[in-house]
Every structure is written in C-alpha cells, then in structure tokens.
mmCIF file of C-alpha atoms and ligand atoms in Angstrom:
data_model
loop_
_atom_site.group_PDB
_atom_site.id
_atom_site.type_symbol
_atom_site.label_atom_id
_atom_site.label_comp_id
_atom_site.label_asym_id
_atom_site.label_seq_id
_atom_site.Cartn_x
_atom_site.Cartn_y
_atom_site.Cartn_z
ATOM 1 C CA MET A 1 -34.185 9.035 31.350
ATOM 2 C CA THR A 2 -33.006 11.282 28.775
ATOM 3 C CA ALA A 3 -33.442 9.696 25.493
ATOM 4 C CA PRO A 4 -31.067 8.379 23.133
ATOM 5 C CA ALA A 5 -29.507 11.539 20.532
ATOM 6 C CA PRO A 6 -31.243 10.964 17.111
ATOM 7 C CA ALA A 7 -28.465 9.361 15.064
ATOM 8 C CA ARG A 8 -26.804 12.199 13.178
ATOM 9 C CA GLY A 9 -27.166 12.290 9.497
ATOM 10 C CA SER A 10 -24.329 12.060 6.730
ATOM 11 C CA GLU A 11 -23.992 16.042 5.989
ATOM 12 C CA GLU A 12 -24.382 16.681 9.982
ATOM 13 C CA LEU A 13 -21.289 14.204 10.729
ATOM 14 C CA ILE A 14 -19.433 16.104 7.990
ATOM 15 C CA ARG A 15 -20.044 19.032 9.617
ATOM 16 C CA ALA A 16 -18.907 18.142 12.948
ATOM 17 C CA GLU A 17 -15.353 17.149 11.855
ATOM 18 C CA GLU A 18 -14.542 20.123 10.657
ATOM 19 C CA PRO A 19 -13.929 21.895 13.870
ATOM 20 C CA VAL A 20 -12.786 19.215 15.683
ATOM 21 C CA LEU A 21 -10.698 17.269 13.183
ATOM 22 C CA ALA A 22 -6.946 17.864 11.762
ATOM 23 C CA HIS A 23 -7.719 18.873 8.154
ATOM 24 C CA ASN A 24 -5.055 16.103 7.042
ATOM 25 C CA TYR A 25 -6.980 14.862 4.726
ATOM 26 C CA HIS A 26 -10.060 16.043 2.260
ATOM 27 C CA PRO A 27 -12.048 13.048 1.884
ATOM 28 C CA LEU A 28 -15.159 12.283 -0.692
ATOM 29 C CA PRO A 29 -18.242 13.337 1.037
ATOM 30 C CA VAL A 30 -19.657 9.953 1.904
ATOM 31 C CA VAL A 31 -19.806 9.089 5.781
ATOM 32 C CA VAL A 32 -20.018 5.005 5.751
ATOM 33 C CA ALA A 33 -21.269 3.027 8.379
ATOM 34 C CA ARG A 34 -21.271 -0.493 7.400
ATOM 35 C CA ALA A 35 -19.325 -2.791 5.000
ATOM 36 C CA GLU A 36 -19.203 -6.079 3.441
ATOM 37 C CA GLY A 37 -17.262 -7.323 0.502
ATOM 38 C CA ALA A 38 -17.136 -4.778 -1.812
ATOM 39 C CA TRP A 39 -19.806 -3.223 -0.736
ATOM 40 C CA VAL A 40 -20.471 0.134 1.661
ATOM 41 C CA GLU A 41 -23.361 1.659 2.795
ATOM 42 C CA ASP A 42 -23.092 5.342 4.494
ATOM 43 C CA VAL A 43 -25.321 6.115 7.147
ATOM 44 C CA GLU A 44 -28.414 7.044 5.090
ATOM 45 C CA GLY A 45 -28.262 3.247 3.967
ATOM 46 C CA ARG A 46 -27.154 4.231 0.398
ATOM 47 C CA ARG A 47 -24.488 1.436 -1.082
ATOM 48 C CA TYR A 48 -21.652 2.312 -2.997
ATOM 49 C CA LEU A 49 -19.341 -0.248 -4.449
ATOM 50 C CA ASP A 50 -15.638 0.235 -2.844
ATOM 51 C CA MET A 51 -13.324 0.571 -5.956
ATOM 52 C CA LEU A 52 -10.462 1.913 -4.050
ATOM 53 C CA ALA A 53 -10.294 -0.926 -1.321
ATOM 54 C CA GLY A 54 -8.578 1.231 1.380
ATOM 55 C CA TYR A 55 -5.809 2.050 -0.774
ATOM 56 C CA SER A 56 -5.091 -1.871 -1.024
ATOM 57 C CA ALA A 57 -5.625 -2.132 2.453
ATOM 58 C CA LEU A 58 -8.629 -4.289 1.802
ATOM 59 C CA ASN A 59 -7.178 -6.807 -0.802
ATOM 60 C CA PHE A 60 -9.423 -9.027 0.683
ATOM 61 C CA GLY A 61 -13.216 -7.150 0.633
ATOM 62 C CA HIS A 62 -14.473 -5.551 3.724
ATOM 63 C CA ARG A 63 -14.880 -7.998 6.789
ATOM 64 C CA HIS A 64 -13.952 -11.046 4.902
ATOM 65 C CA PRO A 65 -15.214 -14.098 7.050
ATOM 66 C CA ALA A 66 -11.637 -16.120 7.745
ATOM 67 C CA LEU A 67 -10.196 -12.852 8.912
ATOM 68 C CA ILE A 68 -13.015 -11.800 11.030
ATOM 69 C CA GLU A 69 -13.242 -14.749 12.758
ATOM 70 C CA ALA A 70 -9.230 -14.956 13.355
ATOM 71 C CA ALA A 71 -9.591 -11.645 14.959
ATOM 72 C CA HIS A 72 -12.534 -12.718 16.879
ATOM 73 C CA ARG A 73 -11.339 -15.989 18.056
ATOM 74 C CA GLN A 74 -8.176 -13.877 19.406
ATOM 75 C CA LEU A 75 -9.654 -10.980 20.870
ATOM 76 C CA ASP A 76 -11.293 -13.652 23.199
ATOM 77 C CA ARG A 77 -7.893 -15.537 24.237
ATOM 78 C CA LEU A 78 -4.839 -12.138 23.829
ATOM 79 C CA THR A 79 -4.202 -9.169 22.294
ATOM 80 C CA LEU A 80 -1.031 -7.571 23.534
ATOM 81 C CA THR A 81 2.175 -8.875 25.721
ATOM 82 C CA SER A 82 4.709 -6.261 23.881
ATOM 83 C CA ARG A 83 7.392 -7.873 22.965
ATOM 84 C CA ALA A 84 9.146 -7.810 26.672
ATOM 85 C CA PHE A 85 7.567 -10.988 26.618
ATOM 86 C CA HIS A 86 6.838 -13.614 23.631
ATOM 87 C CA ASN A 87 3.364 -14.507 22.411
ATOM 88 C CA ASP A 88 1.885 -17.997 21.146
ATOM 89 C CA ARG A 89 1.085 -16.254 17.440
ATOM 90 C CA LEU A 90 4.190 -14.568 16.778
ATOM 91 C CA ALA A 91 6.058 -17.383 15.615
ATOM 92 C CA GLY A 92 3.648 -19.154 13.359
ATOM 93 C CA PHE A 93 3.152 -15.631 11.480
ATOM 94 C CA ALA A 94 6.791 -15.258 10.873
ATOM 95 C CA GLU A 95 7.692 -18.393 9.547
ATOM 96 C CA ARG A 96 4.361 -18.783 7.623
ATOM 97 C CA LEU A 97 5.265 -14.605 5.730
ATOM 98 C CA ALA A 98 8.785 -15.697 5.537
ATOM 99 C CA GLY A 99 7.495 -18.682 3.937
ATOM 100 C CA LEU A 100 4.758 -17.190 1.350
ATOM 101 C CA THR A 101 7.606 -14.796 0.102
ATOM 102 C CA GLY A 102 10.364 -16.600 -0.006
ATOM 103 C CA THR A 103 12.595 -15.261 2.451
ATOM 104 C CA ASP A 104 14.157 -16.127 6.006
ATOM 105 C CA MET A 105 13.355 -13.349 8.814
ATOM 106 C CA VAL A 106 10.254 -11.027 9.274
ATOM 107 C CA LEU A 107 10.617 -7.937 11.077
ATOM 108 C CA PRO A 108 7.196 -7.172 12.351
ATOM 109 C CA MET A 109 5.794 -3.128 12.581
ATOM 110 C CA ASN A 110 2.722 -1.921 12.621
ATOM 111 C CA THR A 111 2.020 0.666 9.757
ATOM 112 C CA GLY A 112 3.399 1.159 6.318
ATOM 113 C CA ALA A 113 5.749 4.210 7.006
ATOM 114 C CA GLU A 114 7.092 2.137 9.886
ATOM 115 C CA ALA A 115 7.917 -0.542 8.114
ATOM 116 C CA VAL A 116 10.055 2.043 5.284
ATOM 117 C CA GLU A 117 11.380 3.782 8.109
ATOM 118 C CA SER A 118 12.434 -0.091 9.397
ATOM 119 C CA GLY A 119 13.786 -0.846 6.302
ATOM 120 C CA ILE A 120 16.080 2.575 6.188
ATOM 121 C CA LYS A 121 17.430 1.825 9.629
ATOM 122 C CA VAL A 122 18.028 -2.008 8.358
ATOM 123 C CA ALA A 123 19.799 -0.717 5.028
ATOM 124 C CA ARG A 124 22.230 1.215 6.837
ATOM 125 C CA LYS A 125 23.158 -0.976 10.084
ATOM 126 C CA TRP A 126 24.221 -3.436 7.477
ATOM 127 C CA ALA A 127 26.274 -0.729 4.925
ATOM 128 C CA TYR A 128 28.013 0.167 8.382
ATOM 129 C CA ASP A 129 28.240 -3.764 9.608
ATOM 130 C CA VAL A 130 28.901 -5.942 6.435
ATOM 131 C CA LYS A 131 29.671 -3.091 3.707
ATOM 132 C CA GLY A 132 31.926 -1.050 5.799
ATOM 133 C CA VAL A 133 30.335 2.179 4.861
ATOM 134 C CA PRO A 134 32.553 5.406 7.335
ATOM 135 C CA ALA A 135 29.743 6.183 10.102
ATOM 136 C CA ASP A 136 27.339 8.001 8.822
ATOM 137 C CA ARG A 137 28.077 8.419 5.660
ATOM 138 C CA ALA A 138 25.026 5.944 3.698
ATOM 139 C CA THR A 139 23.162 7.120 1.555
ATOM 140 C CA ILE A 140 20.172 5.835 0.032
ATOM 141 C CA VAL A 141 18.779 6.237 -3.814
ATOM 142 C CA VAL A 142 14.801 6.841 -4.130
ATOM 143 C CA ALA A 143 12.796 7.396 -6.919
ATOM 144 C CA ALA A 144 11.129 10.744 -7.924
ATOM 145 C CA ASP A 145 7.631 11.470 -7.299
ATOM 146 C CA ASN A 146 7.935 8.128 -4.853
ATOM 147 C CA PHE A 147 5.065 7.571 -1.519
ATOM 148 C CA HIS A 148 6.620 5.651 1.130
ATOM 149 C CA GLY A 149 5.142 7.340 3.879
ATOM 150 C CA ARG A 150 4.342 10.442 6.242
ATOM 151 C CA THR A 151 7.252 10.229 8.722
ATOM 152 C CA THR A 152 10.007 13.610 8.766
ATOM 153 C CA THR A 153 12.599 10.604 7.194
ATOM 154 C CA ILE A 154 10.311 9.872 4.564
ATOM 155 C CA VAL A 155 9.093 13.184 3.634
ATOM 156 C CA SER A 156 12.526 13.973 3.760
ATOM 157 C CA PHE A 157 13.121 12.426 0.250
ATOM 158 C CA SER A 158 10.175 12.885 -1.071
ATOM 159 C CA THR A 159 9.594 15.152 -4.659
ATOM 160 C CA ASP A 160 6.053 16.090 -3.497
ATOM 161 C CA GLU A 161 6.251 19.483 -1.948
ATOM 162 C CA THR A 162 2.785 19.607 -0.554
ATOM 163 C CA ALA A 163 3.982 16.847 1.192
ATOM 164 C CA ARG A 164 7.195 18.467 2.646
ATOM 165 C CA ALA A 165 6.575 22.276 2.600
ATOM 166 C CA GLY A 166 6.741 23.076 6.289
ATOM 167 C CA PHE A 167 8.269 20.263 7.070
ATOM 168 C CA GLY A 168 12.029 20.566 7.301
ATOM 169 C CA PRO A 169 14.517 20.525 8.631
ATOM 170 C CA PHE A 170 14.971 17.581 6.421
ATOM 171 C CA THR A 171 17.426 13.937 6.982
ATOM 172 C CA PRO A 172 20.069 13.909 5.074
ATOM 173 C CA GLY A 173 21.908 10.729 3.018
ATOM 174 C CA PHE A 174 19.598 10.413 0.343
ATOM 175 C CA ARG A 175 19.744 10.401 -3.655
ATOM 176 C CA VAL A 176 16.668 11.078 -5.819
ATOM 177 C CA VAL A 177 17.242 9.955 -9.529
ATOM 178 C CA PRO A 178 14.096 10.246 -12.084
ATOM 179 C CA TYR A 179 11.646 6.796 -11.669
ATOM 180 C CA ASN A 180 12.172 4.165 -14.512
ATOM 181 C CA ASP A 181 16.101 5.377 -15.132
ATOM 182 C CA LEU A 182 18.613 3.013 -14.794
ATOM 183 C CA ALA A 183 21.454 5.044 -16.348
ATOM 184 C CA ALA A 184 20.708 7.754 -13.561
ATOM 185 C CA MET A 185 20.070 5.376 -10.507
ATOM 186 C CA GLU A 186 23.683 3.541 -11.784
ATOM 187 C CA ALA A 187 24.873 7.278 -11.877
ATOM 188 C CA ALA A 188 23.704 7.941 -8.668
ATOM 189 C CA VAL A 189 25.075 4.699 -6.662
ATOM 190 C CA ASP A 190 28.833 4.648 -4.997
ATOM 191 C CA GLU A 191 31.010 3.154 -2.506
ATOM 192 C CA THR A 192 28.464 5.159 0.084
ATOM 193 C CA THR A 193 24.643 3.119 -0.941
ATOM 194 C CA ALA A 194 23.599 1.170 1.089
ATOM 195 C CA ALA A 195 20.493 0.657 -0.324
ATOM 196 C CA VAL A 196 18.124 1.665 -3.394
ATOM 197 C CA LEU A 197 14.230 1.722 -2.259
ATOM 198 C CA ILE A 198 11.730 1.685 -5.112
ATOM 199 C CA GLU A 199 7.699 0.972 -5.297
ATOM 200 C CA PRO A 200 8.030 -2.183 -7.929
ATOM 201 C CA ILE A 201 4.741 0.286 -9.314
ATOM 202 C CA GLN A 202 4.155 3.571 -8.263
ATOM 203 C CA GLY A 203 0.910 3.545 -6.542
ATOM 204 C CA GLU A 204 0.356 7.497 -5.686
ATOM 205 C CA ALA A 205 2.061 8.961 -8.589
ATOM 206 C CA GLY A 206 -0.914 7.356 -10.470
ATOM 207 C CA VAL A 207 -0.157 3.705 -10.774
ATOM 208 C CA LEU A 208 3.177 4.334 -12.811
ATOM 209 C CA ILE A 209 4.206 0.977 -14.086
ATOM 210 C CA PRO A 210 8.313 0.949 -15.319
ATOM 211 C CA ASP A 211 9.304 -0.317 -18.449
ATOM 212 C CA ASP A 212 9.681 -3.891 -18.828
ATOM 213 C CA GLY A 213 13.192 -4.706 -17.738
ATOM 214 C CA TYR A 214 13.832 -2.338 -15.215
ATOM 215 C CA LEU A 215 13.115 -4.259 -12.092
ATOM 216 C CA ALA A 216 15.256 -7.135 -13.239
ATOM 217 C CA GLY A 217 17.617 -4.262 -14.144
ATOM 218 C CA VAL A 218 17.347 -2.496 -10.508
ATOM 219 C CA ARG A 219 18.511 -6.416 -9.304
ATOM 220 C CA GLU A 220 21.625 -6.267 -11.307
ATOM 221 C CA LEU A 221 22.327 -3.180 -10.703
ATOM 222 C CA THR A 222 22.239 -2.992 -6.760
ATOM 223 C CA ARG A 223 23.812 -6.631 -7.069
ATOM 224 C CA ARG A 224 27.281 -5.339 -8.817
ATOM 225 C CA ALA A 225 27.410 -2.383 -6.946
ATOM 226 C CA GLY A 226 27.148 -4.094 -3.847
ATOM 227 C CA CYS A 227 24.160 -2.608 -2.301
ATOM 228 C CA LEU A 228 20.926 -3.822 -1.241
ATOM 229 C CA PHE A 229 17.687 -3.583 -3.382
ATOM 230 C CA VAL A 230 14.335 -2.820 -1.010
ATOM 231 C CA ALA A 231 11.061 -2.719 -2.809
ATOM 232 C CA ASP A 232 7.754 -1.091 -1.183
ATOM 233 C CA GLU A 233 5.145 -3.285 -1.520
ATOM 234 C CA ILE A 234 3.178 -1.896 0.706
ATOM 235 C CA GLN A 235 0.485 -0.899 -2.120
ATOM 236 C CA SER A 236 1.534 -2.932 -5.181
ATOM 237 C CA GLY A 237 1.837 -6.551 -2.880
ATOM 238 C CA LEU A 238 -0.044 -9.311 -1.424
ATOM 239 C CA GLY A 239 -1.809 -10.334 -4.408
ATOM 240 C CA ARG A 240 -3.039 -6.720 -6.310
ATOM 241 C CA THR A 241 -1.086 -7.314 -9.556
ATOM 242 C CA GLY A 242 -2.056 -11.123 -10.151
ATOM 243 C CA HIS A 243 0.973 -12.043 -7.730
ATOM 244 C CA THR A 244 2.107 -12.494 -4.316
ATOM 245 C CA LEU A 245 4.460 -9.888 -4.857
ATOM 246 C CA ALA A 246 4.474 -7.213 -8.325
ATOM 247 C CA VAL A 247 8.723 -7.906 -8.204
ATOM 248 C CA ALA A 248 7.215 -10.890 -9.626
ATOM 249 C CA HIS A 249 6.306 -9.842 -12.685
ATOM 250 C CA GLU A 250 10.241 -9.741 -13.696
ATOM 251 C CA SER A 251 10.887 -12.800 -11.380
ATOM 252 C CA VAL A 252 13.527 -10.286 -9.313
ATOM 253 C CA GLU A 253 13.854 -11.589 -5.565
ATOM 254 C CA PRO A 254 14.696 -8.178 -3.646
ATOM 255 C CA ASP A 255 16.749 -8.019 -0.665
ATOM 256 C CA VAL A 256 14.462 -6.583 1.525
ATOM 257 C CA VAL A 257 11.099 -6.075 0.692
ATOM 258 C CA LEU A 258 7.999 -3.984 2.687
ATOM 259 C CA LEU A 259 4.921 -5.276 3.237
ATOM 260 C CA GLY A 260 1.579 -3.194 4.996
ATOM 261 C CA LYS A 261 -1.676 -2.475 4.033
ATOM 262 C CA ALA A 262 -3.706 -5.662 3.080
ATOM 263 C CA LEU A 263 -1.435 -7.552 5.487
ATOM 264 C CA GLY A 264 -3.653 -6.437 8.665
ATOM 265 C CA GLY A 265 -7.111 -7.635 5.967
ATOM 266 C CA GLY A 266 -8.411 -4.426 6.931
ATOM 267 C CA ILE A 267 -9.414 -4.737 10.355
ATOM 268 C CA VAL A 268 -5.191 -3.680 12.273
ATOM 269 C CA PRO A 269 -2.403 -2.166 10.730
ATOM 270 C CA VAL A 270 0.217 -5.081 10.481
ATOM 271 C CA SER A 271 3.308 -4.129 8.540
ATOM 272 C CA ALA A 272 6.024 -6.157 8.158
ATOM 273 C CA VAL A 273 9.998 -5.769 6.826
ATOM 274 C CA VAL A 274 11.085 -8.980 5.165
ATOM 275 C CA GLY A 275 14.041 -10.284 3.841
ATOM 276 C CA ARG A 276 17.620 -12.641 3.836
ATOM 277 C CA ARG A 277 18.837 -13.357 7.471
ATOM 278 C CA ASP A 278 22.593 -11.948 6.763
ATOM 279 C CA VAL A 279 20.648 -8.982 5.888
ATOM 280 C CA LEU A 280 17.833 -8.718 8.530
ATOM 281 C CA GLY A 281 20.546 -10.391 11.089
ATOM 282 C CA VAL A 282 22.275 -7.095 11.526
ATOM 283 C CA LEU A 283 19.849 -5.711 14.586
ATOM 284 C CA HIS A 284 20.130 -6.891 17.984
ATOM 285 C CA PRO A 285 18.253 -6.211 21.134
ATOM 286 C CA GLY A 286 17.193 -3.246 21.858
ATOM 287 C CA GLU A 287 18.333 -1.661 18.402
ATOM 288 C CA HIS A 288 14.747 -1.462 17.108
ATOM 289 C CA GLY A 289 11.257 -1.921 17.997
ATOM 290 C CA SER A 290 8.119 -1.216 18.628
ATOM 291 C CA THR A 291 4.998 -1.875 21.388
ATOM 292 C CA PHE A 292 2.679 -3.394 19.288
ATOM 293 C CA GLY A 293 4.916 -4.875 16.423
ATOM 294 C CA GLY A 294 4.076 -8.211 16.087
ATOM 295 C CA ASN A 295 1.218 -7.869 18.527
ATOM 296 C CA PRO A 296 -1.057 -11.229 18.827
ATOM 297 C CA LEU A 297 -3.657 -10.108 17.020
ATOM 298 C CA ALA A 298 -1.876 -8.686 14.575
ATOM 299 C CA ALA A 299 -0.198 -12.078 14.399
ATOM 300 C CA ALA A 300 -2.980 -13.746 14.412
ATOM 301 C CA VAL A 301 -5.096 -11.605 11.735
ATOM 302 C CA GLY A 302 -1.673 -11.664 9.335
ATOM 303 C CA THR A 303 -1.557 -16.009 9.628
ATOM 304 C CA ALA A 304 -5.139 -15.826 8.169
ATOM 305 C CA VAL A 305 -3.899 -13.139 5.792
ATOM 306 C CA VAL A 306 -1.316 -15.454 4.229
ATOM 307 C CA GLU A 307 -3.443 -18.216 4.296
ATOM 308 C CA LEU A 308 -5.629 -16.745 2.393
ATOM 309 C CA LEU A 309 -2.349 -15.662 -0.180
ATOM 310 C CA GLU A 310 -1.257 -19.259 0.153
ATOM 311 C CA THR A 311 -4.220 -20.445 -1.921
ATOM 312 C CA GLY A 312 -3.055 -18.345 -4.759
ATOM 313 C CA GLU A 313 -7.103 -17.792 -5.264
ATOM 314 C CA PHE A 314 -6.236 -14.154 -4.729
ATOM 315 C CA GLN A 315 -3.858 -13.342 -7.078
ATOM 316 C CA ARG A 316 -5.583 -15.201 -9.663
ATOM 317 C CA ARG A 317 -8.688 -13.381 -9.454
ATOM 318 C CA ALA A 318 -6.564 -10.503 -9.485
ATOM 319 C CA ALA A 319 -4.717 -11.584 -12.938
ATOM 320 C CA GLU A 320 -8.064 -12.791 -15.005
ATOM 321 C CA LEU A 321 -10.460 -9.285 -13.525
ATOM 322 C CA GLY A 322 -7.139 -7.887 -14.185
ATOM 323 C CA ALA A 323 -7.864 -8.347 -17.969
ATOM 324 C CA VAL A 324 -11.776 -7.678 -17.552
ATOM 325 C CA LEU A 325 -10.684 -4.016 -16.489
ATOM 326 C CA ARG A 326 -7.715 -3.586 -18.689
ATOM 327 C CA GLU A 327 -10.551 -3.951 -21.586
ATOM 328 C CA GLY A 328 -13.017 -1.861 -20.331
ATOM 329 C CA LEU A 329 -10.277 0.977 -19.912
ATOM 330 C CA ALA A 330 -9.618 0.618 -23.451
ATOM 331 C CA ALA A 331 -12.879 0.411 -24.735
ATOM 332 C CA LEU A 332 -12.941 4.116 -22.960
ATOM 333 C CA VAL A 333 -10.147 5.674 -24.130
ATOM 334 C CA GLY A 334 -10.865 8.322 -26.877
ATOM 335 C CA ARG A 335 -14.241 8.515 -25.069
ATOM 336 C CA GLY A 336 -13.546 10.510 -21.845
ATOM 337 C CA VAL A 337 -10.141 8.531 -21.028
ATOM 338 C CA VAL A 338 -7.198 9.807 -22.797
ATOM 339 C CA GLY A 339 -4.426 6.981 -21.306
ATOM 340 C CA PHE A 340 -4.335 4.703 -18.339
ATOM 341 C CA ARG A 341 -1.997 1.848 -17.013
ATOM 342 C CA ALA A 342 -2.903 -1.505 -15.465
ATOM 343 C CA ARG A 343 -1.342 -4.120 -13.426
ATOM 344 C CA GLY A 344 -4.009 -6.904 -12.641
ATOM 345 C CA LEU A 345 -6.810 -5.375 -10.444
ATOM 346 C CA TRP A 346 -4.854 -1.974 -9.850
ATOM 347 C CA ALA A 347 -5.390 1.117 -12.296
ATOM 348 C CA GLY A 348 -4.249 4.573 -12.880
ATOM 349 C CA VAL A 349 -6.338 6.399 -15.235
ATOM 350 C CA ASP A 350 -6.134 9.766 -16.828
ATOM 351 C CA VAL A 351 -9.806 10.922 -17.605
ATOM 352 C CA ASP A 352 -9.922 14.157 -20.191
ATOM 353 C CA PRO A 353 -8.828 17.283 -18.222
ATOM 354 C CA ALA A 354 -12.106 19.158 -19.591
ATOM 355 C CA LEU A 355 -14.191 16.672 -18.087
ATOM 356 C CA GLY A 356 -13.162 17.662 -14.572
ATOM 357 C CA THR A 357 -10.389 17.050 -12.075
ATOM 358 C CA GLY A 358 -10.218 13.772 -10.689
ATOM 359 C CA ARG A 359 -11.830 15.010 -8.038
ATOM 360 C CA GLU A 360 -14.701 15.767 -9.440
ATOM 361 C CA ILE A 361 -14.658 12.758 -11.436
ATOM 362 C CA SER A 362 -14.305 10.935 -8.467
ATOM 363 C CA GLU A 363 -17.396 12.831 -7.064
ATOM 364 C CA ARG A 364 -19.618 12.421 -10.042
ATOM 365 C CA LEU A 365 -19.383 8.541 -9.305
ATOM 366 C CA MET A 366 -19.721 8.658 -5.466
ATOM 367 C CA ARG A 367 -23.057 10.213 -6.267
ATOM 368 C CA GLU A 368 -23.615 7.163 -8.796
ATOM 369 C CA GLY A 369 -22.498 4.800 -6.033
ATOM 370 C CA VAL A 370 -19.470 3.841 -7.352
ATOM 371 C CA LEU A 371 -16.208 5.210 -5.071
ATOM 372 C CA VAL A 372 -12.460 6.135 -6.381
ATOM 373 C CA LYS A 373 -10.515 8.283 -5.316
ATOM 374 C CA ASP A 374 -8.520 10.356 -7.266
ATOM 375 C CA THR A 375 -4.391 10.483 -7.270
ATOM 376 C CA HIS A 376 -3.458 14.095 -8.657
ATOM 377 C CA GLY A 377 -4.455 16.181 -11.520
ATOM 378 C CA SER A 378 -7.214 14.258 -13.724
ATOM 379 C CA THR A 379 -6.040 11.094 -12.851
ATOM 380 C CA ILE A 380 -8.269 8.519 -10.970
ATOM 381 C CA ARG A 381 -6.812 5.108 -9.418
ATOM 382 C CA LEU A 382 -9.082 1.736 -9.238
ATOM 383 C CA ALA A 383 -8.203 -0.876 -6.490
ATOM 384 C CA PRO A 384 -11.314 -2.455 -6.098
ATOM 385 C CA PRO A 385 -11.308 -5.390 -3.846
ATOM 386 C CA LEU A 386 -9.504 -8.723 -4.531
ATOM 387 C CA THR A 387 -12.925 -10.045 -4.171
ATOM 388 C CA VAL A 388 -14.741 -7.662 -6.599
ATOM 389 C CA THR A 389 -17.128 -10.064 -9.131
ATOM 390 C CA GLY A 390 -16.589 -9.657 -13.045
ATOM 391 C CA GLU A 391 -20.146 -8.410 -13.087
ATOM 392 C CA GLU A 392 -19.295 -5.571 -10.054
ATOM 393 C CA LEU A 393 -16.251 -4.749 -12.158
ATOM 394 C CA ARG A 394 -18.303 -4.342 -15.495
ATOM 395 C CA GLY A 395 -21.020 -2.369 -13.342
ATOM 396 C CA ALA A 396 -18.178 0.122 -12.190
ATOM 397 C CA LEU A 397 -16.914 -0.030 -15.709
ATOM 398 C CA GLY A 398 -20.453 0.998 -17.141
ATOM 399 C CA THR A 399 -20.781 3.731 -14.555
ATOM 400 C CA LEU A 400 -17.461 5.425 -15.064
ATOM 401 C CA GLU A 401 -18.637 4.950 -18.946
ATOM 402 C CA LYS A 402 -21.675 6.983 -18.099
ATOM 403 C CA VAL A 403 -19.928 9.912 -15.902
ATOM 404 C CA LEU A 404 -17.644 10.547 -19.071
ATOM 405 C CA THR A 405 -19.637 10.661 -21.694
ATOM 406 C CA SER A 406 -22.905 12.259 -20.424
HETATM 407 C C1 PLP B 1 4.032 2.240 -1.380
HETATM 408 C C2 PLP B 1 3.612 2.602 -0.527
HETATM 409 N N1 PLP B 1 4.274 2.962 1.230
HETATM 410 C C3 PLP B 1 4.656 3.052 2.149
HETATM 411 C C4 PLP B 1 3.169 3.930 2.587
HETATM 412 C C5 PLP B 1 2.349 4.013 3.823
HETATM 413 O O1 PLP B 1 1.776 3.518 4.360
HETATM 414 P P1 PLP B 1 1.144 3.604 5.435
HETATM 415 O O2 PLP B 1 0.157 4.818 5.296
HETATM 416 O O3 PLP B 1 0.358 2.785 6.241
HETATM 417 O O4 PLP B 1 2.055 4.508 6.511
HETATM 418 C C6 PLP B 1 2.025 3.741 1.222
HETATM 419 C C7 PLP B 1 0.767 3.920 1.507
HETATM 420 O O5 PLP B 1 -0.055 4.547 0.649
HETATM 421 C C8 PLP B 1 2.310 3.245 0.036
HETATM 422 O O6 PLP B 1 1.439 3.695 -0.728
#
C-alpha cells in the first residue's frame, strides 16, 4: 500500500495552480479550505472574516444551515431532469420568486451573465413582437462603467478596455451613456430602443450609488419612451442594500429584473430573469433555454433562499448593520480613507492612494485576518455576509483602521 500524499500547504497549492490554471483571475494569496457563517479557514487553519462574501453570492453566509439542509434533501432525491421533462421543484420556486419580487413570471438560468444575455434576448424579442421595431434594428441603452458579465455580447458594451481588448468583433445594438445622467439617457433613447439596462448601484465600478431620483427618472423616461427598464440586481439584489431589491430605495418597479449570485445560496449557480407576463410571455418553446436552468437542485436551494428573504430578517440586518458600517467608515475619513459610498451592508471605500493600491490594502487586511477585494485603483469593496454580527463588523473596521493608520 502506498502512503497517502501529504496534504499540500498554501504556498505549494498556489504554485501548483500556476502552470495548469488559465490566468483570468489574480486571487489574493489565501487558500481557503473550509468556512462557516462569516468566517473562512485556510489550509493551515488560519481564520479570516469574509468581508467579500463571494461578491454577494454568499449573502446568507457560508453554509447557512437551512440552505445546506435543502441541498442535502434534494441531493438525496433528484438533481437534474433538463427541461425536457417537468420536475417537482420548479413550479414552487418560480411561484415563490415571483411573489418575493412582486411580478408574474420567471425565466430560470444559472449564472449572472446568462441572466443578462437572457434579459437582452427577451428585450429584443419584445421590441420586435410588441413594440414593432423593424427586424434587427433594436437598440439597448446601457451605462458607462457597467459590469454585467463576461460573454462576448456583454463585453461588447463594456467600457473597461481590459474586459474588451482582444475579444472583438463585438455585438452591435448597444448605446452607452454616462451613468447617473438622465439627459444623456433621454438623448440616446429613440423608437428603436428595446430597453434601458442598468445596475441600480454599480458594484464593480466601486459601489457607485446614483443620485436620488435617478432610478425613478429612468422609470419615468422608459415608460414615456415606450421601452423596457431592465434592472441588473445580480449583485445589488436579494437583501444586500437593506431591501429585497435595490430599486426599492426609490420605490421603483422595473419591467424586468435580473437576479443571480445570492439566489444560489453560495451552493449552486442559480440566476433568473423575472418580469411581467406581457414581457416574458414573448418567449415560446424552442426560442431560448439552458440544460441546467431550473434544475431541481437549483430550484430547491433557490426556494430556500426565497424563504429566508421572505422573513425580512436579512434585509433588516443589512439596513441596521449598514448604519454601523457607514459610521465606522465615516470615522476613517481623513485617516486613510478619502471617501466612501455605502448602502446597506455594501460599501466602496476609496483609500488614500499614498497608502497603497486597493490590491495592496487588501493584502495587508488579509494578513490581519480580514478578506476584501479591490475594485480598481485604490478602491476596496466591503460586502460581508448579511449574517455578520455587529461585533464582527466593528472588528473588521478596527482592522481597516489599523492597516490604514499604522
Ligand atoms: C451586476 C452584475 N451583473 C452580472 C454579473 C455576472 O455574473 P456571473 O459572474 O455570475 O456571470 C455580475 C458579476 O459580478 C454583476 O456584478
């Protein structure tokens, strides 16, 4: 019998990735082996407070007991049918999710980018079938500095050169206007416009929160122009900002909402396009699909996620602890922080560039046991699980203070 290979340490595992893993990410040098709630543990047993939460895919923390139980129960019964057949979990998931988001219909997908692609297809089909836009002439108005995913169509309307360069030719049919600029959006919308597609808060851009009135203005403008308002809530949605949807801050109801990340409870990829019947109803059998979209395991976990959100507890926690986060960050302004934007348990923090890049600050925080990630330049994003306690949050803010002031 050969002895089992000795367990590999962090450094060895990071070195082992180098030759075999495509270099499309630049992770912090931490190798996570297990996690519970807001905490993760690396292969050497060091513990870190997770202040990124999988870019909001872990809104309910790592391995939330109700979500793990739902997944285990489903794993023991049925995991995949494809949509060639019905499965006994999908109807309940769609009903609950439509109820939670106050709309009629659900198109289940897997990743965020797939939900965005699906939303684009629905908007174009609606433009041709309902609005009467001439074939292949539909346009979609998007915002500069957007982040909607990585597919070829989605990077076609990115303004981030790193995300685009080398990936052309690009998909036509998009008009880019500055974010938070209603006049520019109004000028870009015309009779060919199928939809305006925006993030209610731009996460990857550094948690950019538009002026009060912007989202209501987009709603009013799109209604007047006879085009759809598609809100990408893949990062901002499902409790993160203190509401189920970030558009609720302005009591706005988009025509279509795109959901992902936290919908899968940090267990499986689950995304969805949700909207009214007169919009999503434009799809007919054979026109769109996904082998894994709406699979019973995803539906079981997604239903458990919706059940957690139906209690309102997580939205409440995000709002209450968001006040702690804002207060803590405000106390750091002028002491290493030059500015910040925060809503709920979500903040973009601009660190004094003299103290280091966002990457360098993230590495220093990591060494002190707090995991965050830079967005760009000297900006870091804080997005802890909504299960984080006030004490843990204050601890992380204390660590940030130490890193910035020592
Ligand atoms: C607003 C937004 N839309 C879409 C996506 C893409 O999601 P995914 O990485 O699951 O494809 C992201 C991912 O960060 C996002 O933040």
